Tab-separated table of C-alpha atoms in Angstrom:
chain	number	residue	atom	x	y	z
A	1	MET	CA	25.479	-190.711	-6.355
A	2	ALA	CA	28.543	-190.320	-4.205
A	3	LEU	CA	30.988	-193.205	-4.453
A	4	SER	CA	30.938	-196.076	-1.965
A	5	ARG	CA	34.117	-196.927	-0.071
A	6	GLU	CA	34.677	-199.799	-2.500
A	7	GLN	CA	34.279	-197.516	-5.523
A	8	ILE	CA	36.790	-195.037	-4.099
A	9	ALA	CA	39.228	-197.933	-3.629
A	10	LYS	CA	38.544	-199.104	-7.194
A	11	ARG	CA	39.309	-195.645	-8.574
A	12	ILE	CA	42.552	-195.406	-6.612
A	13	ALA	CA	43.588	-198.844	-7.874
A	14	GLN	CA	43.696	-197.302	-11.360
A	15	GLU	CA	46.671	-195.241	-10.168
A	16	LEU	CA	48.761	-198.359	-9.518
A	17	LYS	CA	51.446	-199.116	-12.072
A	18	ASP	CA	53.254	-202.321	-12.897
A	19	GLY	CA	56.274	-202.778	-10.618
A	20	TYR	CA	55.125	-200.361	-7.926
A	21	TYR	CA	55.895	-200.727	-4.231
A	22	VAL	CA	52.842	-199.364	-2.430
A	23	ASN	CA	51.943	-198.505	1.164
A	24	LEU	CA	48.222	-198.607	1.902
A	25	GLY	CA	46.928	-196.947	5.066
A	26	ILE	CA	44.122	-198.130	7.320
A	27	GLY	CA	40.484	-197.921	6.183
A	28	ILE	CA	39.542	-197.269	2.537
A	29	PRO	CA	43.223	-197.456	1.433
A	30	THR	CA	43.358	-201.081	2.644
A	31	LEU	CA	40.471	-201.913	0.272
A	32	VAL	CA	42.590	-200.852	-2.716
A	33	ALA	CA	44.367	-204.214	-2.430
A	34	ASN	CA	41.125	-205.896	-3.583
A	35	TYR	CA	41.160	-204.061	-6.929
A	36	ILE	CA	44.757	-204.410	-8.117
A	37	PRO	CA	44.484	-205.076	-11.873
A	38	ASP	CA	45.349	-208.663	-12.829
A	39	ASP	CA	47.786	-207.602	-15.519
A	40	ILE	CA	50.181	-205.749	-13.228
A	41	GLU	CA	52.511	-206.804	-10.421
A	42	VAL	CA	52.742	-204.626	-7.296
A	43	MET	CA	54.151	-205.243	-3.828
A	44	LEU	CA	52.465	-203.943	-0.686
A	45	GLN	CA	54.586	-202.492	2.114
A	46	SER	CA	53.347	-202.703	5.681
A	47	GLU	CA	55.291	-200.324	7.919
A	48	ASN	CA	55.531	-202.739	10.839
A	49	GLY	CA	58.184	-204.599	8.847
A	50	LEU	CA	56.811	-206.516	5.865
A	51	LEU	CA	57.306	-205.944	2.153
A	52	GLY	CA	55.064	-208.281	0.187
A	53	MET	CA	51.866	-208.421	2.189
A	54	GLY	CA	49.552	-211.208	1.017
A	55	GLN	CA	45.868	-211.906	1.568
A	56	PHE	CA	44.253	-212.445	4.929
A	57	PRO	CA	44.994	-215.954	6.233
A	58	THR	CA	42.569	-218.847	6.304
A	59	ASP	CA	41.769	-220.048	9.828
A	60	ASP	CA	44.559	-222.609	9.833
A	61	GLN	CA	47.121	-220.105	8.514
A	62	VAL	CA	46.623	-217.522	11.279
A	63	ASP	CA	49.984	-216.591	12.827
A	64	ALA	CA	50.155	-214.175	15.770
A	65	ASP	CA	53.658	-213.177	14.623
A	66	LEU	CA	52.461	-212.030	11.192
A	67	ILE	CA	50.323	-208.887	11.182
A	68	ASN	CA	49.940	-205.710	9.147
A	69	ALA	CA	50.140	-202.103	10.341
A	70	GLY	CA	46.431	-202.246	11.238
A	71	LYS	CA	47.331	-205.177	13.543
A	72	GLN	CA	45.281	-207.574	11.400
A	73	THR	CA	46.591	-211.064	10.764
A	74	VAL	CA	47.981	-211.389	7.214
A	75	THR	CA	50.051	-213.704	5.021
A	76	MET	CA	53.160	-213.097	2.913
A	77	ALA	CA	53.141	-212.861	-0.878
A	78	THR	CA	55.741	-214.497	-3.121
A	79	GLY	CA	59.003	-212.597	-2.781
A	80	ALA	CA	58.122	-211.080	0.594
A	81	SER	CA	60.798	-209.816	2.969
A	82	LEU	CA	60.823	-209.011	6.679
A	83	PHE	CA	62.736	-206.271	8.491
A	84	SER	CA	62.831	-203.960	11.489
A	85	SER	CA	60.812	-200.774	11.966
A	86	ALA	CA	63.965	-198.698	11.380
A	87	GLU	CA	64.556	-200.412	8.036
A	88	SER	CA	60.876	-200.038	7.173
A	89	PHE	CA	60.962	-196.289	7.710
A	90	ALA	CA	64.255	-196.019	5.861
A	91	MET	CA	62.281	-197.310	2.869
A	92	ILE	CA	59.523	-194.803	3.525
A	93	ARG	CA	61.563	-191.750	4.512
A	94	GLY	CA	64.150	-192.479	1.858
A	95	GLY	CA	61.539	-192.199	-0.877
A	96	HIS	CA	61.733	-195.828	-2.002
A	97	VAL	CA	57.988	-196.444	-1.826
A	98	ASP	CA	56.388	-195.562	-5.181
A	99	LEU	CA	52.914	-194.740	-3.926
A	100	THR	CA	51.355	-194.052	-0.545
A	101	VAL	CA	47.587	-194.030	-0.055
A	102	LEU	CA	46.180	-192.683	3.195
A	103	GLY	CA	43.068	-191.165	4.704
A	104	ALA	CA	42.606	-187.633	6.056
A	105	PHE	CA	40.238	-185.392	8.017
A	106	GLU	CA	41.133	-182.301	5.973
A	107	VAL	CA	43.323	-181.203	3.059
A	108	ASP	CA	43.935	-177.705	1.758
A	109	VAL	CA	44.996	-175.770	-1.346
A	110	SER	CA	48.632	-175.671	-0.149
A	111	GLY	CA	48.815	-179.459	-0.049
A	112	ASN	CA	48.651	-179.576	3.740
A	113	ILE	CA	47.043	-182.618	5.338
A	114	ALA	CA	45.445	-183.094	8.775
A	115	SER	CA	44.711	-186.692	9.681
A	116	TRP	CA	45.797	-187.545	13.196
A	117	MET	CA	44.372	-185.323	15.888
A	118	ILE	CA	41.121	-183.590	16.765
A	119	PRO	CA	41.811	-181.348	19.777
A	120	GLY	CA	39.430	-181.980	22.652
A	121	LYS	CA	38.651	-185.479	21.428
A	122	LEU	CA	40.633	-188.654	21.967
A	123	ILE	CA	44.156	-188.363	20.657
A	124	LYS	CA	45.301	-191.702	19.333
A	125	GLY	CA	48.620	-190.708	17.809
A	126	MET	CA	49.989	-190.328	14.316
A	127	GLY	CA	51.451	-193.809	13.911
A	128	GLY	CA	53.456	-193.805	10.689
A	129	ALA	CA	51.384	-191.192	8.840
A	130	MET	CA	53.774	-188.255	9.357
A	131	ASP	CA	56.709	-190.282	8.069
A	132	LEU	CA	54.691	-191.514	5.099
A	133	VAL	CA	53.616	-188.053	3.968
A	134	ALA	CA	57.114	-186.629	4.519
A	135	GLY	CA	58.834	-189.456	2.648
A	136	ALA	CA	56.682	-190.109	-0.395
A	137	ASP	CA	56.627	-188.028	-3.538
A	138	ASN	CA	53.528	-189.765	-4.824
A	139	ILE	CA	50.712	-189.647	-2.278
A	140	ILE	CA	46.992	-190.122	-2.796
A	141	VAL	CA	44.691	-188.961	-0.047
A	142	THR	CA	41.319	-190.595	0.194
A	143	MET	CA	38.542	-188.986	2.204
A	144	MET	CA	34.942	-187.894	2.210
A	145	HIS	CA	34.466	-184.578	0.424
A	146	ALA	CA	32.278	-183.200	3.225
A	147	ASP	CA	31.225	-184.302	6.699
A	148	LYS	CA	27.767	-185.651	7.487
A	149	LYS	CA	26.430	-182.119	7.970
A	150	GLY	CA	27.689	-181.126	4.540
A	151	ASN	CA	30.677	-179.109	5.791
A	152	SER	CA	33.519	-179.256	3.300
A	153	LYS	CA	36.785	-180.954	4.270
A	154	ILE	CA	38.501	-179.637	1.112
A	155	LEU	CA	39.699	-176.306	2.471
A	156	ASP	CA	41.663	-173.114	1.880
A	157	ALA	CA	43.579	-173.856	5.076
A	158	CYS	CA	43.388	-176.897	7.355
A	159	THR	CA	41.874	-176.101	10.747
A	160	LEU	CA	43.198	-179.187	12.567
A	161	PRO	CA	46.829	-179.846	13.582
A	162	LEU	CA	48.781	-180.934	10.507
A	163	THR	CA	50.192	-184.340	9.683
A	164	GLY	CA	52.361	-182.829	6.949
A	165	ALA	CA	52.870	-179.504	5.202
A	166	GLN	CA	52.775	-178.949	1.453
A	167	CYS	CA	53.029	-182.626	0.578
A	168	ILE	CA	49.707	-183.642	-1.011
A	169	LYS	CA	49.127	-183.426	-4.756
A	170	LYS	CA	46.182	-185.754	-5.355
A	171	VAL	CA	42.906	-186.404	-3.549
A	172	VAL	CA	40.197	-188.954	-4.335
A	173	THR	CA	36.909	-188.301	-2.538
A	174	ASP	CA	33.451	-189.803	-2.762
A	175	LEU	CA	32.610	-187.023	-5.244
A	176	ALA	CA	35.707	-186.214	-7.254
A	177	VAL	CA	39.351	-186.644	-8.180
A	178	LEU	CA	41.278	-183.454	-7.401
A	179	GLU	CA	44.830	-182.357	-8.038
A	180	ILE	CA	46.493	-179.696	-5.911
A	181	LYS	CA	48.790	-177.244	-7.659
A	182	ASP	CA	49.468	-173.510	-7.751
A	183	GLY	CA	47.464	-172.904	-4.573
A	184	ALA	CA	44.197	-174.434	-5.787
A	185	PHE	CA	42.304	-177.670	-6.208
A	186	HIS	CA	41.854	-178.681	-9.835
A	187	LEU	CA	38.833	-180.810	-10.641
A	188	ILE	CA	40.056	-183.758	-12.710
A	189	GLU	CA	37.115	-186.171	-12.598
A	190	ARG	CA	33.678	-186.377	-11.029
A	191	ALA	CA	31.834	-189.408	-9.675
A	192	PRO	CA	29.080	-190.837	-11.889
A	193	ASP	CA	25.835	-188.866	-11.475
A	194	VAL	CA	27.514	-186.218	-9.320
A	195	THR	CA	27.190	-182.738	-10.786
A	196	VAL	CA	29.972	-180.192	-11.025
A	197	GLU	CA	27.648	-177.840	-9.106
A	198	GLU	CA	27.503	-180.232	-6.141
A	199	ILE	CA	31.307	-180.504	-6.125
A	200	ILE	CA	31.668	-176.714	-6.281
A	201	GLN	CA	29.166	-176.352	-3.451
A	202	LYS	CA	30.994	-178.874	-1.227
A	203	THR	CA	34.515	-177.569	-1.927
A	204	ALA	CA	35.445	-174.729	0.430
A	205	GLY	CA	38.967	-174.277	-0.941
A	206	LYS	CA	39.730	-172.536	-4.223
A	207	LEU	CA	38.631	-174.856	-7.036
A	208	ILE	CA	39.545	-174.660	-10.707
A	209	VAL	CA	36.943	-176.310	-12.909
A	210	PRO	CA	37.811	-177.075	-16.533
A	211	ALA	CA	35.257	-176.746	-19.328
A	212	VAL	CA	34.813	-180.504	-19.482
A	213	VAL	CA	34.978	-182.743	-16.388
A	214	PRO	CA	35.245	-186.437	-17.255
A	215	VAL	CA	33.301	-189.016	-15.251
A	216	MET	CA	35.305	-191.537	-13.213
A	217	ALA	CA	35.387	-195.093	-14.516
A	218	VAL	CA	34.359	-197.074	-11.435
B	1	MET	CA	82.869	-217.456	35.319
B	2	ALA	CA	79.812	-216.773	33.200
B	3	GLY	CA	81.985	-215.788	30.225
B	4	LEU	CA	79.749	-214.939	27.305
B	5	ASN	CA	76.858	-217.073	28.465
B	6	LYS	CA	73.890	-214.684	28.748
B	7	VAL	CA	71.270	-217.173	29.884
B	8	VAL	CA	69.493	-216.502	33.180
B	9	GLU	CA	67.162	-218.977	34.838
B	10	SER	CA	64.626	-216.738	36.585
B	11	TYR	CA	62.697	-213.533	35.974
B	12	ASP	CA	64.209	-212.174	39.212
B	13	GLN	CA	67.647	-212.490	37.627
B	14	ALA	CA	66.364	-211.195	34.295
B	15	LEU	CA	65.207	-207.901	35.811
B	16	ALA	CA	67.711	-207.565	38.657
B	17	GLY	CA	68.623	-203.891	39.102
B	18	LEU	CA	65.432	-202.549	37.486
B	19	THR	CA	64.184	-199.948	39.955
B	20	ASP	CA	61.727	-197.049	40.315
B	21	ASN	CA	62.032	-194.024	37.994
B	22	MET	CA	64.056	-195.816	35.334
B	23	THR	CA	63.668	-195.375	31.575
B	24	LEU	CA	62.727	-198.570	29.744
B	25	MET	CA	62.371	-199.555	26.119
B	26	VAL	CA	59.766	-202.236	25.518
B	27	GLY	CA	59.668	-204.010	22.144
B	28	GLY	CA	56.651	-204.886	20.041
B	29	PHE	CA	54.112	-203.507	17.588
B	30	GLY	CA	50.668	-203.666	19.139
B	31	LEU	CA	50.738	-207.000	20.960
B	32	CYS	CA	53.000	-208.599	18.330
B	33	GLY	CA	56.523	-209.329	19.538
B	34	ILE	CA	56.175	-207.973	23.083
B	35	PRO	CA	58.157	-209.398	26.033
B	36	GLU	CA	54.987	-210.627	27.711
B	37	ASN	CA	56.448	-212.162	30.836
B	38	LEU	CA	59.009	-209.437	31.493
B	39	ILE	CA	56.086	-206.980	31.579
B	40	ILE	CA	54.147	-209.225	33.960
B	41	LYS	CA	57.252	-209.470	36.157
B	42	MET	CA	57.542	-205.659	36.274
B	43	ARG	CA	53.920	-205.457	37.346
B	44	ASP	CA	54.595	-207.954	40.131
B	45	MET	CA	57.751	-206.115	41.218
B	46	GLY	CA	55.650	-202.965	41.592
B	47	VAL	CA	58.336	-200.642	40.193
B	48	LYS	CA	56.938	-197.124	39.801
B	49	GLY	CA	57.643	-193.804	38.139
B	50	LEU	CA	58.726	-195.494	34.923
B	51	THR	CA	59.373	-193.798	31.606
B	52	CYS	CA	58.475	-196.254	28.846
B	53	ILE	CA	59.532	-196.036	25.209
B	54	SER	CA	57.300	-198.305	23.159
B	55	ASN	CA	55.450	-197.971	19.855
B	56	ASN	CA	52.122	-198.712	21.564
B	57	ALA	CA	50.801	-199.102	25.086
B	58	GLY	CA	49.230	-202.545	24.950
B	59	VAL	CA	45.547	-203.103	25.646
B	60	ASP	CA	43.793	-202.675	28.972
B	61	ASP	CA	44.591	-206.155	30.290
B	62	PHE	CA	47.688	-207.187	28.339
B	63	GLY	CA	51.128	-205.835	27.523
B	64	LEU	CA	51.956	-202.398	28.940
B	65	GLY	CA	48.277	-201.979	29.853
B	66	LEU	CA	49.106	-204.123	32.888
B	67	LEU	CA	51.517	-201.457	34.151
B	68	LEU	CA	49.028	-198.674	33.406
B	69	GLN	CA	46.458	-200.484	35.552
B	70	LYS	CA	48.761	-200.122	38.539
B	71	LYS	CA	49.857	-196.604	37.566
B	72	GLN	CA	53.492	-197.642	37.322
B	73	ILE	CA	54.191	-195.533	34.233
B	74	ASP	CA	54.613	-191.744	34.541
B	75	ARG	CA	55.727	-190.969	31.016
B	76	ILE	CA	55.507	-192.748	27.694
B	77	TYR	CA	56.943	-192.209	24.223
B	78	ALA	CA	54.695	-193.893	21.645
B	79	SER	CA	53.398	-193.403	18.106
B	80	TYR	CA	49.901	-194.828	18.451
B	81	VAL	CA	47.880	-195.486	21.574
B	82	GLY	CA	44.363	-195.961	20.233
B	83	GLU	CA	43.551	-199.370	21.697
B	84	ASN	CA	43.690	-198.579	25.368
B	85	ALA	CA	40.880	-196.922	27.388
B	86	LEU	CA	42.948	-196.802	30.600
B	87	PHE	CA	45.618	-194.969	28.714
B	88	GLU	CA	43.145	-192.357	27.500
B	89	GLN	CA	41.811	-191.835	30.994
B	90	GLN	CA	45.284	-191.377	32.538
B	91	MET	CA	46.395	-189.107	29.716
B	92	LEU	CA	43.351	-186.841	30.023
B	93	SER	CA	43.679	-186.685	33.824
B	94	GLY	CA	47.328	-185.676	33.488
B	95	GLU	CA	48.616	-188.687	35.441
B	96	LEU	CA	50.432	-189.895	32.350
B	97	ASP	CA	52.779	-187.702	30.334
B	98	VAL	CA	52.513	-188.785	26.696
B	99	ILE	CA	55.059	-187.836	24.074
B	100	LEU	CA	53.471	-188.838	20.782
B	101	THR	CA	56.252	-189.469	18.295
B	102	PRO	CA	55.947	-190.361	14.601
B	103	GLN	CA	56.613	-194.057	14.196
B	104	GLY	CA	59.583	-193.727	11.861
B	105	THR	CA	61.092	-190.981	14.007
B	106	LEU	CA	60.654	-193.168	17.090
B	107	ALA	CA	62.368	-196.093	15.356
B	108	GLU	CA	65.229	-193.854	14.215
B	109	LYS	CA	65.626	-192.159	17.628
B	110	ILE	CA	66.180	-195.620	19.109
B	111	ARG	CA	68.435	-196.783	16.284
B	112	ALA	CA	70.487	-193.587	16.608
B	113	GLY	CA	70.648	-193.949	20.397
B	114	GLY	CA	72.071	-197.432	20.078
B	115	ALA	CA	74.511	-196.318	17.381
B	116	GLY	CA	75.967	-193.430	19.377
B	117	ILE	CA	74.355	-190.677	17.304
B	118	PRO	CA	72.946	-187.951	19.596
B	119	ALA	CA	70.408	-186.439	17.174
B	120	PHE	CA	69.447	-186.367	13.496
B	121	PHE	CA	67.502	-184.209	11.059
B	122	THR	CA	64.292	-185.568	9.527
B	123	ALA	CA	61.608	-184.004	7.336
B	124	THR	CA	58.971	-185.946	9.275
B	125	GLY	CA	56.820	-183.632	11.364
B	126	TYR	CA	58.078	-180.358	9.914
B	127	GLY	CA	55.248	-177.803	10.025
B	128	THR	CA	53.289	-179.916	12.538
B	129	PRO	CA	52.949	-179.847	16.346
B	130	VAL	CA	55.723	-182.475	16.514
B	131	ALA	CA	58.245	-179.783	15.534
B	132	ASP	CA	57.135	-177.322	18.233
B	133	GLY	CA	60.107	-176.111	20.244
B	134	LYS	CA	62.622	-178.093	18.192
B	135	GLU	CA	65.501	-176.787	16.139
B	136	THR	CA	64.818	-176.834	12.394
B	137	ARG	CA	67.148	-176.370	9.469
B	138	GLU	CA	66.823	-175.938	5.720
B	139	ILE	CA	69.101	-178.274	3.772
B	140	ASP	CA	69.103	-178.138	-0.038
B	141	GLY	CA	65.765	-176.338	-0.066
B	142	ARG	CA	63.923	-178.713	2.245
B	143	HIS	CA	63.013	-178.200	5.894
B	144	TYR	CA	64.058	-180.631	8.611
B	145	VAL	CA	63.487	-181.079	12.334
B	146	LEU	CA	66.303	-181.975	14.745
B	147	GLU	CA	65.274	-185.057	16.718
B	148	PRO	CA	67.360	-186.173	19.729
B	149	SER	CA	68.063	-189.886	19.990
B	150	LEU	CA	66.867	-192.155	22.796
B	151	THR	CA	68.582	-194.633	25.082
B	152	ALA	CA	67.290	-196.487	28.136
B	153	ASP	CA	68.380	-198.007	31.427
B	154	PHE	CA	66.817	-201.289	30.363
B	155	ALA	CA	65.665	-202.552	26.969
B	156	LEU	CA	63.150	-205.368	27.320
B	157	ILE	CA	62.717	-207.185	24.066
B	158	LYS	CA	61.260	-210.327	22.508
B	159	ALA	CA	63.028	-212.573	20.010
B	160	TRP	CA	62.125	-215.950	18.571
B	161	LYS	CA	65.376	-217.764	19.336
B	162	ALA	CA	68.595	-216.972	21.114
B	163	ASP	CA	71.773	-218.923	21.444
B	164	THR	CA	73.506	-219.021	24.792
B	165	MET	CA	75.790	-216.145	23.721
B	166	GLY	CA	72.799	-213.883	23.127
B	167	ASN	CA	72.761	-213.951	19.330
B	168	LEU	CA	69.128	-213.420	18.293
B	169	ILE	CA	66.732	-214.362	15.517
B	170	TYR	CA	63.283	-212.783	15.246
B	171	ARG	CA	60.232	-214.274	13.562
B	172	ASN	CA	58.045	-212.601	10.917
B	173	THR	CA	56.702	-209.176	11.908
B	174	ALA	CA	57.435	-209.844	15.586
B	175	MET	CA	60.793	-208.231	14.786
B	176	ASN	CA	59.497	-204.606	14.548
B	177	PHE	CA	61.156	-202.374	17.205
B	178	ASN	CA	63.050	-205.169	18.945
B	179	PRO	CA	66.375	-205.068	17.031
B	180	MET	CA	66.910	-201.309	17.557
B	181	MET	CA	65.891	-201.472	21.191
B	182	ALA	CA	68.361	-204.306	21.733
B	183	THR	CA	71.137	-201.845	20.840
B	184	ALA	CA	69.885	-198.914	22.921
B	185	GLY	CA	69.540	-200.347	26.437
B	186	LYS	CA	72.314	-200.089	29.022
B	187	ILE	CA	71.045	-203.523	30.013
B	188	THR	CA	69.230	-205.474	27.312
B	189	VAL	CA	67.071	-208.355	28.462
B	190	VAL	CA	65.633	-210.680	25.837
B	191	GLU	CA	62.737	-213.044	26.289
B	192	VAL	CA	62.728	-215.875	23.748
B	193	GLU	CA	60.780	-218.964	22.796
B	194	GLU	CA	63.829	-221.176	22.461
B	195	ILE	CA	67.467	-221.118	23.592
B	196	VAL	CA	69.986	-223.148	21.607
B	197	PRO	CA	73.693	-223.832	22.223
B	198	ALA	CA	76.149	-221.254	20.857
B	199	GLY	CA	77.248	-222.321	17.391
B	200	SER	CA	73.813	-223.707	16.451
B	201	PHE	CA	72.858	-220.709	14.312
B	202	ASP	CA	74.237	-220.157	10.844
B	203	PRO	CA	76.016	-216.804	11.420
B	204	HIS	CA	74.401	-215.523	8.187
B	205	HIS	CA	71.013	-215.793	9.817
B	206	ILE	CA	71.646	-213.881	13.046
B	207	HIS	CA	69.623	-210.633	13.215
B	208	THR	CA	71.032	-209.197	16.460
B	209	PRO	CA	74.636	-210.031	17.423
B	210	GLY	CA	75.123	-211.023	21.048
B	211	ILE	CA	77.287	-207.979	21.822
B	212	TYR	CA	74.088	-205.976	22.427
B	213	VAL	CA	72.518	-208.550	24.727
B	214	ASN	CA	73.082	-208.879	28.479
B	215	ARG	CA	70.503	-211.422	29.603
B	216	VAL	CA	68.415	-214.081	27.878
B	217	ILE	CA	65.481	-215.883	29.411
B	218	LYS	CA	63.211	-218.541	27.954
B	219	GLY	CA	59.533	-217.726	28.348
B	220	SER	CA	56.203	-219.229	27.369
B	221	PHE	CA	53.965	-216.910	25.413
B	222	GLU	CA	50.248	-216.338	25.009
B	223	LYS	CA	50.769	-214.320	21.787
B	224	ARG	CA	47.423	-212.603	21.951
B	225	ILE	CA	46.029	-211.416	18.591
B	226	GLU	CA	44.435	-207.950	18.443
B	227	GLN	CA	42.654	-208.199	15.083
B	228	ARG	CA	42.163	-211.785	14.025
B	229	THR	CA	41.205	-211.312	10.367
B	230	THR	CA	40.651	-214.314	8.117
B	231	ARG	CA	39.256	-215.285	4.730
B	232	GLU	CA	37.287	-218.353	3.698
B	233	ALA	CA	39.482	-221.348	2.827
């Protein structure tokens, strides 16, 4: 079985380390916050100007002046700080954020990512994604391995306009954990009950498969 | 003699001199921290041919969406415009020239503009359509794009509190683009929830010094929420 959105988030949460400052993108990345291990302390950065994002508010805590980058109402965690967008992107561009998790339409063997524009369809804009992929050394991309028709989104070369070039090293999909190095995807883990054959079949880009592929703990 | 007193009493005074074809910066992230009533006043003034620099474009019936409804904006610099159907329609028809700009680059273009820096190199957007037609340079083995800074005829911003000398304090994430925009407008107009006498603020707590601010007006705000998201108590 392919992983659910929650299971993907749970797997990514295993990449969090004690003391990390983390930026979580919109969609599945946001769900990662629900699976932060109890025995570590991490701080979530929201690029609209909040370090130390807390849980969603209760009804009586809702504050129109306190939102996250997805424009959802939020609260502040202990030790939170507030700042301008310029300061926020100084943190991001300056490489001060330890881990960035974001979604994508396509990734390729060179570490290129396309996530913001499908020509001919509605163009919504890149928001902070281009800055995040340019600024972070440690980026995890989360996405579906293939589209609904079974077409792979793990490619030799992205077909859509790029968000960033040669910046992605790790991808967690509904089928597998992949690392990108030396011009190829390397299969690190597979989802429970997903065969290596299915992953090979749904990976269009060059894929290196080791003799033994461990199963994800989700 | 007005001296250093920046307070104006009417929206006519607040936007005096704002005319057709000007370039404006408008603060806010989504609908959070936008100068709601200054935007409404611009709609009522009917100024046209505007170039707007703003992270987003409001929603159809609030924020900058109000100016889109009346086709007052010709060109917009923004990072994300996904919440606005009118915007999409005007962009696809070619009525609206849209310069999509990465959010951090947009913030820095404005910061640089206000700080007297004409352009800067950033890795953001290298190898993407954002870099098309721009000068690039390799520095210490990494590729960068030269991004020109931005300034505006008017910066229209929202703060929580001002003193009469135009010193500003923002609240929570309603700060966002407002502090940089305050520095980058030839005329900076600030709409606030409360005006206090000069000397009331602890100088340690002032976010934007009054030197950047030309006019302050007290407004009353709807503070519309785009994504009200809650948990059980």
